């Protein structure tokens, strides 16, 4: 059951990884950016957001800040799975993503939780990075993404990533308020900063 579920999630993540690699390179960034980012960051939502800021003309600092803020949820994730990491906690911390945490917490005993974390975390890490690399090759072949309408893929993927969280009323209110703030400040702020300004919605909501 666990192997089947992990395989299905890996398949879905692999498709997203392919699109990330392709769109990043086709958007004008060098191949090493998505490849190195995937190895060092390994967080799909944060990577899409950071690259979106860069391709929109934002600074690397704004891109990094956006990614870090999106990954702030990994702090409570770390506490939730701390018991399964043991002496390998520094290596394991790099594998803490939504999916590996979900698989871990779904298990009933410590041994199963440990197995679920490492099996899902390592599998997702390998699949994600291989597919991002493959995607960069596709992106170089595509070249002009605007001609194919792929410029809309970044917001579409990000929307798909956040949709499950929007079932919660408080989260939905914060997202709508943040979106309104981003739209209102876009004409006045440099590229990348409206995304950071949107985080005010989290505080107000």
Coordinates of C-alpha atoms in Angstrom, one line a residue:
X1 CA 0.0 0.0 0.0
X2 CA 2.7 2.5 1.0
X3 CA 4.8 1.6 -2.1
X4 CA 1.8 2.1 -4.4
X5 CA 0.9 5.5 -2.8
X6 CA 4.5 6.7 -2.9
X7 CA 4.8 5.7 -6.6
X8 CA 1.7 7.6 -7.5
X9 CA 2.9 10.7 -5.7
X10 CA 6.3 10.4 -7.4
X11 CA 4.6 10.2 -10.7
X12 CA 2.7 13.4 -10.0
X13 CA 5.7 15.2 -8.7
X14 CA 7.8 14.0 -11.6
X15 CA 5.4 15.7 -14.0
X16 CA 5.6 18.9 -12.1
X17 CA 9.4 18.6 -12.0
X18 CA 9.4 18.3 -15.8
X19 CA 7.4 21.4 -16.2
X20 CA 9.5 23.3 -13.7
X21 CA 12.8 22.5 -15.5
X22 CA 11.3 23.2 -18.9
X23 CA 9.7 26.5 -18.1
X24 CA 12.7 27.8 -16.1
X25 CA 15.1 27.2 -19.0
X26 CA 12.7 28.2 -21.7
X27 CA 12.0 31.4 -19.8
X28 CA 15.7 32.4 -20.1
X29 CA 17.5 31.1 -17.0
X30 CA 20.5 28.9 -17.4
X31 CA 20.2 25.1 -16.9
X32 CA 22.2 25.2 -13.7
X33 CA 19.6 27.4 -11.9
X34 CA 16.8 24.8 -11.7
X35 CA 19.2 21.9 -11.3
X36 CA 21.1 23.4 -8.4
X37 CA 17.9 24.9 -6.9
X38 CA 16.3 21.4 -6.9
X39 CA 19.3 19.8 -5.3
X40 CA 19.7 22.4 -2.6
X41 CA 16.1 23.6 -2.0
X42 CA 13.9 20.6 -2.9
X43 CA 10.6 22.4 -2.4
X44 CA 8.4 22.6 -5.5
X45 CA 6.1 25.5 -4.4
X46 CA 9.0 27.6 -3.2
X47 CA 11.0 26.9 -6.4
X48 CA 8.2 27.8 -8.7
X49 CA 7.6 31.0 -6.8
X50 CA 11.2 32.0 -6.7
X51 CA 11.7 31.4 -10.4
X52 CA 8.5 33.2 -11.1
X53 CA 9.8 36.3 -9.4
X54 CA 13.1 36.1 -11.3
X55 CA 11.4 35.7 -14.6
X56 CA 9.2 38.6 -13.8
X57 CA 12.2 40.8 -13.4
X58 CA 12.5 40.6 -9.6
X59 CA 15.8 40.5 -7.8
X60 CA 17.5 37.3 -6.4
X61 CA 16.9 38.7 -2.9
X62 CA 13.1 39.0 -3.5
X63 CA 13.1 35.5 -5.0
X64 CA 14.9 34.0 -2.1
X65 CA 12.7 35.8 0.4
X66 CA 9.6 34.6 -1.3
X67 CA 10.8 31.0 -1.2
X68 CA 11.9 31.2 2.4
X69 CA 8.5 32.6 3.5
X70 CA 6.7 29.9 1.6
X71 CA 8.9 27.2 3.3
X72 CA 8.2 28.6 6.8
X73 CA 5.7 25.8 7.2
X74 CA 8.6 23.3 7.3
X75 CA 9.4 24.4 10.8
X76 CA 6.4 22.7 12.4
X77 CA 6.8 19.9 9.9
X78 CA 10.3 19.3 11.4
X79 CA 8.9 19.1 14.9
X80 CA 6.2 16.7 13.7
X81 CA 8.6 14.1 12.3
X82 CA 11.6 14.7 14.6
X83 CA 11.2 11.4 16.3
X84 CA 11.9 9.4 13.1
X85 CA 15.1 11.2 12.0
X86 CA 17.4 10.2 14.9
X87 CA 21.1 10.7 14.2
X88 CA 20.4 11.4 10.6
X89 CA 18.3 14.5 11.4
X90 CA 20.5 16.8 9.3
X91 CA 20.2 14.7 6.2
X92 CA 16.6 14.0 6.9
X93 CA 15.7 17.6 7.3
X94 CA 16.4 18.1 3.6
X95 CA 13.7 15.5 2.8
X96 CA 11.0 17.2 4.8
X97 CA 8.3 18.1 2.3
X98 CA 4.5 18.0 2.5
X99 CA 4.3 14.5 1.0
X100 CA 6.9 12.8 3.2
X101 CA 5.4 14.3 6.3
X102 CA 1.9 13.2 5.3
X103 CA 3.1 9.6 4.7
X104 CA 5.0 9.6 8.0
X105 CA 2.2 10.8 10.1
X106 CA -0.2 8.4 8.6
X107 CA 1.7 5.4 10.0
X108 CA 0.7 3.8 13.3
X109 CA 4.0 3.0 15.0
X110 CA 7.6 4.4 15.1
X111 CA 9.1 1.7 12.8
X112 CA 6.5 2.3 10.1
X113 CA 6.8 6.1 10.4
X114 CA 10.6 5.8 10.0
X115 CA 10.3 3.6 7.0
X116 CA 7.6 5.8 5.4
X117 CA 9.6 9.0 5.9
X118 CA 12.8 7.7 4.3
X119 CA 11.1 5.7 1.5
X120 CA 8.9 8.6 0.4
X121 CA 11.5 11.3 1.0
X122 CA 14.4 9.7 -0.9
X123 CA 12.1 8.5 -3.7
X124 CA 10.6 12.0 -4.2
X125 CA 14.1 13.6 -4.0
X126 CA 15.5 11.4 -6.7
X127 CA 12.4 11.6 -9.0
X128 CA 12.1 15.4 -8.6
X129 CA 15.7 16.1 -9.5
X130 CA 15.9 13.6 -12.4
X131 CA 12.7 15.1 -13.9
X132 CA 13.8 18.7 -13.4
X133 CA 17.0 17.8 -15.3
X134 CA 15.0 16.2 -18.1
X135 CA 12.7 19.2 -18.1
X136 CA 15.6 21.5 -18.8
X137 CA 16.4 19.6 -21.9
X138 CA 12.8 20.0 -23.0
X139 CA 12.9 23.7 -22.2
X140 CA 16.0 24.2 -24.4
X141 CA 14.2 22.5 -27.3
X142 CA 11.1 24.5 -26.9
X143 CA 12.8 27.9 -26.8
X144 CA 9.9 30.4 -27.0
X145 CA 7.4 29.5 -24.4
X146 CA 5.2 32.5 -25.2
X147 CA 4.4 31.1 -28.6
X148 CA 3.0 28.0 -27.0
X149 CA 1.2 29.8 -24.2
X150 CA 3.4 28.3 -21.6
X151 CA 3.9 31.6 -19.9
X152 CA 0.6 30.8 -18.1
X153 CA 1.9 27.6 -16.7
X154 CA 3.6 29.1 -13.6
X155 CA 0.4 30.7 -12.2
X156 CA -1.5 27.5 -13.1
X157 CA 0.8 25.2 -11.3
X158 CA 1.0 27.5 -8.3
X159 CA -2.8 27.6 -8.2
X160 CA -3.0 23.8 -8.3
X161 CA -0.5 23.6 -5.4
X162 CA -2.5 25.9 -3.1
X163 CA -6.1 24.8 -4.0
X164 CA -6.3 22.1 -1.4
X165 CA -5.4 24.6 1.3
X166 CA -8.2 26.9 0.2
X167 CA -10.8 24.6 1.7
X168 CA -10.2 26.2 5.0
X169 CA -12.1 29.5 5.4
X170 CA -9.3 31.4 7.2
X171 CA -6.8 30.4 4.6
X172 CA -9.1 31.3 1.8
X173 CA -9.7 34.8 3.3
X174 CA -6.0 35.3 3.7
X175 CA -5.3 34.2 0.1
X176 CA -8.0 36.5 -1.3
X177 CA -6.7 39.5 0.7
X178 CA -3.1 38.7 -0.2
X179 CA -4.0 38.5 -3.9
X180 CA -5.9 41.8 -3.7
X181 CA -2.8 43.5 -2.1
X182 CA -0.5 42.0 -4.8
X183 CA -2.7 43.3 -7.6
X184 CA -3.1 46.7 -6.0
X185 CA 0.7 47.2 -5.5
X186 CA 1.9 45.7 -8.8
X187 CA 1.8 49.1 -10.7
X188 CA 3.8 50.8 -8.0
X189 CA 6.4 48.3 -6.7
X190 CA 9.4 46.7 -8.4
X191 CA 8.9 43.2 -9.7
X192 CA 8.9 40.6 -7.0
X193 CA 7.9 42.9 -4.2
X194 CA 4.1 42.7 -4.7
X195 CA 4.4 39.0 -3.8
X196 CA 6.1 39.9 -0.5
X197 CA 3.5 42.6 0.1
X198 CA 0.8 40.0 -0.3
X199 CA 2.0 38.3 2.8
X200 CA 0.4 41.2 4.8
X201 CA -2.8 39.3 4.1
X202 CA -1.7 36.5 6.4
X203 CA -1.2 39.0 9.2
X204 CA -4.5 40.9 8.7
X205 CA -6.6 37.8 8.1

